[in-house]
Backbone as a chain_set.jsonl record, in Angstrom:
{"seq": "XXXXXXXXXXXXXXXXXXXXXXXXXXXXXXXXXXXXXXXXXXXXXXXXXXXXXXXXXXXXXXXXXXXXXXXXXXXXXXXXXXXXXXXXXXXXXXXXXXXXXXXXXXXXXXXXXXXXXXXXXXXXXXX", "coords": {"N": [[93.148, 93.954, 89.993], [94.914, 92.502, 92.316], [94.85, 92.978, 95.765], [97.08, 93.634, 98.212], [98.03, 93.627, 101.741], [100.35, 94.931, 103.458], [102.124, 94.601, 106.551], [104.624, 95.898, 109.04], [106.28, 96.967, 111.588], [109.125, 97.703, 111.037], [109.954, 100.472, 108.678], [112.101, 100.358, 106.842], [111.391, 97.579, 105.778], [108.956, 97.845, 105.32], [108.768, 99.227, 103.296], [110.444, 97.964, 101.394], [108.545, 95.835, 100.769], [106.634, 96.859, 100.013], [107.249, 98.374, 97.372], [108.132, 95.739, 96.359], [105.84, 94.25, 95.783], [104.142, 96.425, 94.393], [105.663, 96.488, 92.133], [105.311, 93.964, 90.919], [102.673, 94.562, 90.517], [100.57, 94.564, 92.065], [98.062, 96.009, 94.215], [98.852, 97.727, 96.854], [98.224, 98.445, 100.251], [99.224, 99.395, 103.368], [100.505, 98.539, 106.986], [101.492, 99.532, 110.278], [101.798, 98.463, 112.684], [99.812, 96.376, 114.708], [97.178, 96.666, 115.826], [96.596, 98.823, 113.418], [96.684, 96.717, 111.684], [94.491, 95.48, 111.927], [92.5, 97.327, 111.276], [92.822, 97.779, 109.023], [92.591, 95.377, 107.434], [89.333, 95.644, 107.867], [88.706, 97.914, 106.773], [90.132, 98.223, 104.054], [89.854, 95.65, 102.902], [91.582, 93.98, 101.558], [93.207, 91.0, 99.612], [95.3, 89.683, 100.281], [97.002, 88.856, 103.149], [100.188, 90.046, 104.206], [102.086, 89.677, 107.252], [104.198, 91.018, 109.837], [105.441, 89.091, 112.543], [106.641, 90.001, 114.878], [105.692, 92.812, 116.551], [105.196, 95.809, 118.529], [102.736, 96.07, 121.051], [99.708, 94.571, 119.733], [100.456, 91.486, 118.39], [101.942, 89.728, 115.596], [101.074, 87.19, 115.46], [98.654, 87.075, 117.111], [96.994, 88.849, 115.454], [96.548, 87.364, 113.45], [94.926, 85.23, 114.625], [92.47, 87.124, 115.389], [91.75, 87.753, 112.794], [90.866, 85.461, 111.619], [89.073, 84.906, 113.394], [87.046, 85.999, 112.537], [84.302, 86.354, 110.252], [83.338, 87.559, 107.133], [86.116, 87.081, 106.829], [87.691, 85.362, 107.406], [88.775, 83.276, 105.86], [90.574, 84.629, 104.746], [93.691, 84.56, 102.837], [96.89, 84.219, 104.837], [100.001, 85.332, 104.917], [102.737, 84.931, 107.312], [105.639, 87.03, 108.582], [109.08, 86.766, 109.89], [111.55, 87.084, 111.871], [111.819, 85.255, 113.614], [113.511, 82.257, 113.433], [113.012, 79.561, 114.375], [112.092, 75.891, 114.273], [109.677, 75.568, 115.946], [108.836, 78.289, 116.012], [107.634, 78.598, 113.408], [105.593, 76.39, 113.777], [104.029, 77.407, 115.336], [103.002, 79.752, 114.218], [101.787, 78.974, 111.999], [99.91, 77.386, 113.591], [98.642, 79.262, 114.446], [97.242, 80.062, 112.27], [97.874, 80.918, 110.318], [98.829, 80.839, 106.956], [101.284, 80.615, 105.587], [104.675, 81.036, 106.164], [107.425, 82.979, 106.294], [110.863, 83.441, 106.725], [112.736, 86.354, 108.051], [116.092, 87.335, 106.922], [114.557, 87.565, 103.837], [113.773, 86.633, 100.059], [112.841, 88.83, 98.06], [111.146, 88.221, 95.786], [110.819, 85.883, 95.971], [108.83, 85.56, 98.18], [106.74, 87.123, 97.106], [105.838, 84.99, 95.285], [105.262, 83.418, 97.114], [102.692, 84.591, 97.523], [101.602, 84.99, 95.366], [100.94, 82.274, 94.897], [99.559, 81.818, 96.783], [97.161, 82.816, 96.116], [96.339, 82.217, 93.91], [95.26, 79.71, 94.615], [93.249, 80.266, 96.492], [91.776, 81.094, 94.634], [90.744, 79.086, 92.867], [89.54, 77.39, 94.88], [87.283, 78.888, 94.936], [85.854, 78.727, 92.935]], "CA": [[94.085, 93.519, 90.539], [95.137, 92.011, 93.545], [95.212, 94.121, 96.714], [97.969, 93.046, 99.515], [97.892, 94.462, 102.975], [101.651, 94.786, 104.123], [102.266, 94.944, 108.009], [105.511, 95.547, 109.765], [107.022, 98.013, 112.353], [109.976, 98.348, 110.466], [109.865, 101.316, 108.057], [112.802, 99.538, 105.707], [111.03, 96.553, 105.468], [107.547, 97.963, 104.528], [109.218, 100.116, 101.815], [110.626, 96.889, 100.664], [107.402, 94.978, 100.572], [105.619, 97.749, 99.25], [108.022, 98.198, 96.379], [108.242, 94.765, 95.369], [104.575, 94.055, 95.442], [103.819, 97.178, 93.113], [106.611, 96.288, 90.961], [104.292, 92.88, 90.163], [101.266, 94.928, 89.684], [99.872, 94.453, 93.213], [97.658, 97.266, 94.789], [99.277, 97.453, 97.877], [97.952, 99.0, 101.152], [99.83, 99.162, 104.753], [100.154, 99.518, 108.429], [102.746, 99.428, 110.99], [101.12, 97.794, 113.789], [98.618, 95.318, 115.03], [95.919, 97.532, 115.439], [96.399, 99.209, 112.361], [96.713, 96.125, 110.463], [93.156, 95.136, 111.741], [91.933, 98.25, 111.038], [92.965, 98.043, 107.031], [91.768, 94.125, 106.97], [87.991, 96.016, 107.672], [88.774, 99.213, 105.743], [90.8, 98.393, 102.66], [89.11, 94.691, 102.156], [92.689, 93.187, 100.817], [93.11, 89.993, 98.997], [96.196, 88.499, 101.25], [97.698, 89.624, 104.226], [101.495, 90.091, 104.828], [102.197, 90.224, 108.41], [105.388, 90.733, 110.584], [105.151, 88.658, 113.639], [106.742, 91.176, 116.549], [105.502, 94.093, 116.513], [104.415, 96.086, 119.875], [101.386, 96.049, 121.115], [99.203, 93.459, 119.195], [101.536, 91.135, 117.872], [101.187, 89.23, 114.117], [100.07, 86.038, 115.644], [97.398, 87.568, 117.443], [96.453, 89.44, 114.167], [96.181, 86.162, 112.375], [93.678, 84.622, 115.787], [91.888, 87.878, 115.412], [91.218, 87.685, 111.931], [90.273, 84.062, 111.74], [87.849, 84.608, 114.407], [85.938, 86.906, 111.949], [83.472, 86.056, 109.017], [83.801, 86.675, 106.312], [87.614, 87.435, 106.472], [88.229, 84.106, 108.482], [89.473, 82.45, 104.67], [91.795, 85.617, 103.777], [95.211, 84.141, 103.117], [97.637, 85.105, 105.523], [101.746, 85.162, 105.096], [103.41, 85.394, 108.356], [106.954, 87.207, 108.524], [109.423, 86.62, 111.168], [113.166, 86.746, 112.113], [112.173, 83.816, 114.676], [113.287, 80.992, 112.63], [113.086, 78.384, 114.897], [111.12, 75.269, 113.698], [108.831, 76.082, 116.905], [108.102, 79.377, 115.661], [106.834, 78.325, 112.349], [104.565, 76.179, 113.825], [102.751, 78.685, 116.61], [102.558, 80.964, 113.245], [100.884, 78.012, 111.267], [98.664, 76.786, 114.247], [97.631, 80.305, 114.759], [96.123, 79.978, 111.284], [98.937, 81.582, 108.887], [98.954, 79.929, 105.479], [102.608, 80.669, 104.942], [105.512, 81.296, 107.527], [108.627, 82.96, 105.545], [111.815, 83.838, 107.959], [113.376, 87.172, 107.702], [116.011, 87.724, 105.495], [113.845, 86.93, 103.112], [114.069, 87.037, 99.112], [111.52, 89.47, 97.67], [110.74, 87.763, 94.695], [110.133, 84.411, 96.613], [107.939, 86.411, 98.603], [105.855, 87.651, 95.649], [105.724, 83.999, 94.297], [104.12, 82.55, 97.636], [101.383, 85.114, 97.638], [100.617, 84.616, 94.078], [100.565, 80.897, 95.165], [98.366, 81.573, 97.783], [95.879, 83.705, 95.46], [95.751, 80.946, 92.973], [94.684, 78.407, 95.373], [92.253, 80.663, 96.713], [90.523, 81.47, 93.378], [90.669, 77.757, 92.407], [88.409, 76.947, 96.088], [85.998, 79.887, 95.034], [85.272, 78.064, 91.678]], "C": [[94.488, 93.587, 92.275], [95.641, 92.899, 94.636], [96.123, 93.318, 97.798], [98.172, 93.689, 100.514], [99.242, 93.871, 103.767], [101.781, 95.165, 105.437], [103.438, 94.728, 108.507], [105.855, 97.035, 110.26], [108.141, 98.378, 111.787], [109.61, 99.528, 109.097], [110.791, 100.75, 106.453], [111.915, 98.413, 104.868], [109.719, 96.666, 105.149], [107.622, 98.743, 103.515], [109.554, 99.31, 100.672], [109.639, 96.027, 99.815], [106.693, 95.867, 99.678], [106.154, 97.907, 97.726], [107.989, 97.267, 95.414], [106.832, 94.135, 94.719], [103.762, 94.987, 94.209], [104.298, 96.934, 92.062], [105.55, 95.092, 90.37], [102.766, 93.35, 89.766], [100.331, 94.608, 90.527], [98.982, 95.787, 93.822], [98.261, 96.997, 96.358], [98.737, 98.892, 99.296], [99.012, 98.334, 102.781], [99.681, 99.402, 105.913], [101.382, 99.318, 109.072], [102.652, 98.985, 112.377], [99.719, 96.912, 113.676], [97.489, 95.883, 115.017], [95.291, 97.98, 114.159], [96.15, 98.085, 111.212], [94.895, 95.365, 110.466], [91.792, 95.93, 111.637], [91.751, 97.991, 109.386], [92.495, 96.76, 106.872], [90.183, 94.499, 106.779], [88.088, 97.196, 106.625], [88.908, 98.993, 104.202], [90.395, 96.828, 102.318], [90.327, 93.753, 100.826], [92.44, 91.488, 100.72], [93.693, 89.244, 99.612], [96.565, 89.738, 101.849], [99.027, 89.344, 104.453], [101.854, 90.192, 106.255], [103.488, 90.166, 109.273], [105.092, 89.991, 111.799], [105.37, 89.431, 114.742], [107.083, 92.017, 115.864], [105.097, 94.724, 118.089], [102.947, 96.637, 119.645], [100.591, 94.801, 120.623], [100.169, 92.882, 118.085], [101.261, 90.201, 116.56], [100.281, 87.872, 114.585], [98.674, 86.002, 116.484], [96.593, 88.316, 116.241], [95.348, 88.392, 113.4], [95.021, 85.491, 113.456], [92.596, 85.741, 115.404], [90.993, 87.987, 113.806], [90.455, 86.743, 111.29], [89.354, 83.808, 112.026], [86.926, 85.405, 113.433], [85.363, 86.295, 110.481], [83.221, 87.662, 108.284], [85.407, 86.856, 105.884], [88.37, 86.217, 106.945], [88.829, 83.064, 107.215], [90.521, 83.512, 104.041], [93.115, 84.752, 104.0], [96.034, 84.917, 103.38], [99.434, 84.405, 105.426], [102.326, 85.302, 106.092], [105.004, 85.823, 108.114], [107.676, 87.425, 109.688], [111.045, 86.579, 111.103], [113.087, 85.65, 113.21], [111.913, 82.834, 113.451], [113.539, 79.859, 113.24], [111.674, 77.591, 114.272], [109.716, 75.388, 114.8], [108.016, 77.039, 116.52], [107.247, 79.316, 114.321], [105.696, 77.445, 112.66], [103.754, 76.93, 114.605], [102.47, 79.362, 115.312], [101.478, 80.159, 112.294], [99.37, 77.4, 112.444], [97.972, 77.775, 114.71], [96.812, 80.992, 113.538], [96.895, 81.01, 110.02], [98.6, 80.596, 107.472], [99.985, 79.261, 105.241], [103.446, 80.993, 106.418], [107.03, 81.603, 106.672], [109.329, 84.044, 106.668], [112.217, 85.321, 106.961], [115.349, 86.759, 107.758], [115.302, 86.955, 104.729], [113.807, 87.202, 101.632], [112.458, 87.771, 98.743], [110.489, 88.744, 96.772], [110.035, 86.423, 95.18], [109.11, 84.602, 97.355], [106.595, 86.477, 98.08], [105.334, 85.974, 95.172], [104.898, 82.977, 95.384], [102.869, 83.178, 97.783], [100.856, 84.737, 96.493], [100.408, 83.195, 94.191], [99.265, 81.064, 95.704], [96.769, 82.031, 96.877], [95.471, 82.79, 94.451], [94.927, 80.008, 93.471], [93.528, 79.083, 95.922], [91.154, 80.642, 95.59], [89.791, 80.242, 93.006], [89.373, 76.854, 93.643], [87.42, 77.618, 95.849], [85.294, 79.365, 93.873], [84.38, 77.075, 91.899]], "O": [[94.355, 94.477, 93.115], [96.7, 93.514, 94.512], [95.659, 92.242, 98.173], [98.692, 94.751, 100.171], [99.321, 92.838, 104.433], [101.488, 96.355, 105.559], [103.734, 93.537, 108.61], [105.754, 98.048, 109.567], [108.361, 99.577, 111.963], [108.658, 99.072, 108.463], [110.313, 100.739, 105.318], [111.78, 98.373, 103.646], [109.179, 95.663, 104.682], [106.635, 98.988, 102.821], [109.28, 99.526, 99.491], [109.768, 95.629, 98.657], [106.21, 95.469, 98.618], [105.379, 97.517, 96.853], [107.887, 97.437, 94.199], [106.688, 93.678, 93.584], [103.013, 94.522, 93.35], [103.665, 97.057, 91.013], [104.973, 95.366, 89.318], [101.951, 92.797, 89.027], [99.222, 94.335, 90.068], [99.702, 96.782, 93.752], [97.993, 95.928, 96.906], [98.949, 100.092, 99.122], [99.336, 97.182, 103.071], [98.907, 100.296, 106.253], [102.34, 98.927, 108.405], [103.574, 99.232, 113.154], [98.872, 96.857, 112.784], [96.709, 95.581, 114.114], [94.143, 97.785, 113.761], [95.612, 98.317, 110.129], [94.264, 94.915, 109.51], [90.62, 95.582, 111.784], [90.705, 98.025, 108.738], [91.72, 96.789, 105.917], [89.579, 93.962, 105.851], [87.362, 97.17, 105.631], [88.138, 99.392, 103.329], [90.667, 96.645, 101.131], [90.075, 93.187, 99.762], [91.726, 90.831, 101.478], [93.202, 88.132, 99.808], [96.551, 90.924, 101.518], [99.182, 88.243, 104.981], [101.935, 91.408, 106.428], [103.874, 89.005, 109.413], [104.06, 90.504, 112.233], [104.473, 89.604, 115.567], [107.984, 92.236, 115.055], [104.635, 93.871, 118.846], [102.313, 97.224, 118.767], [100.915, 93.806, 121.272], [100.596, 93.527, 117.127], [100.072, 89.885, 116.518], [99.147, 87.583, 114.202], [97.838, 85.099, 116.481], [95.367, 88.219, 116.302], [94.182, 88.435, 113.007], [94.006, 85.204, 112.822], [91.577, 85.176, 115.007], [89.794, 88.256, 113.734], [89.53, 87.024, 110.527], [88.619, 82.948, 111.541], [85.757, 85.32, 113.808], [86.162, 85.789, 109.693], [82.968, 88.691, 108.912], [85.797, 86.765, 104.72], [89.595, 86.141, 106.849], [89.357, 82.025, 107.61], [91.178, 83.283, 103.025], [93.509, 84.343, 105.093], [96.263, 85.973, 102.79], [99.857, 83.308, 105.79], [102.831, 86.406, 105.884], [105.679, 85.017, 107.475], [107.185, 88.147, 110.555], [111.624, 85.982, 110.196], [114.117, 85.169, 113.684], [110.912, 82.595, 112.776], [114.308, 79.073, 112.687], [110.624, 78.126, 113.915], [108.634, 75.254, 114.228], [106.789, 76.95, 116.558], [106.22, 79.989, 114.228], [104.72, 77.591, 111.924], [102.564, 76.955, 114.288], [101.269, 79.635, 115.326], [100.443, 80.703, 111.909], [98.219, 77.115, 112.112], [96.904, 77.597, 115.296], [96.062, 81.967, 113.581], [96.381, 81.63, 109.089], [97.972, 79.539, 107.533], [100.102, 78.086, 104.892], [102.91, 81.151, 107.515], [107.75, 80.642, 106.399], [108.815, 84.997, 107.254], [112.105, 85.46, 105.743], [115.788, 85.966, 108.591], [115.341, 85.73, 104.851], [113.797, 88.432, 101.588], [111.334, 87.376, 99.053], [109.277, 88.688, 96.978], [108.926, 86.022, 94.824], [108.265, 83.713, 97.247], [105.573, 85.978, 98.549], [104.227, 85.954, 94.634], [104.156, 82.064, 95.021], [101.916, 82.486, 98.143], [99.755, 84.189, 96.458], [99.52, 82.812, 93.43], [98.189, 80.634, 95.288], [95.631, 81.599, 97.062], [94.281, 82.629, 94.181], [93.979, 79.531, 92.849], [92.544, 78.35, 95.826], [89.985, 80.266, 95.672], [88.572, 80.196, 92.839], [88.578, 75.974, 93.316], [86.401, 77.224, 96.415], [84.082, 79.571, 93.824], [83.862, 76.488, 90.949]]}, "num_chains": 1, "name": "protein.A"}
């Protein structure tokens, strides 16, 4: 069962993410801020990270940069979630190292599909 780390400072969004991933058979761990996300990456060894961009303290872009700089975590699939929907925002997220950038409001089933696609792609490159 793949483990997904979901990170968002909004409790309702976190609950929605957890519920939808669990319904699809994922093991879900969560964090509510950037430092918590970085700790959870190390402690829980997720297969994929779904992270909000706008959070207090360390934002999602910085979380991505820090994860990308760590070995062996540098290849962890990462999806950024954000209410910032301008083209430049998405470009900044991808430039920071995210694999995908999904804007809020989002369709939970589409987000699950994005994550499943990243995991399938990762398993192919590992073979």
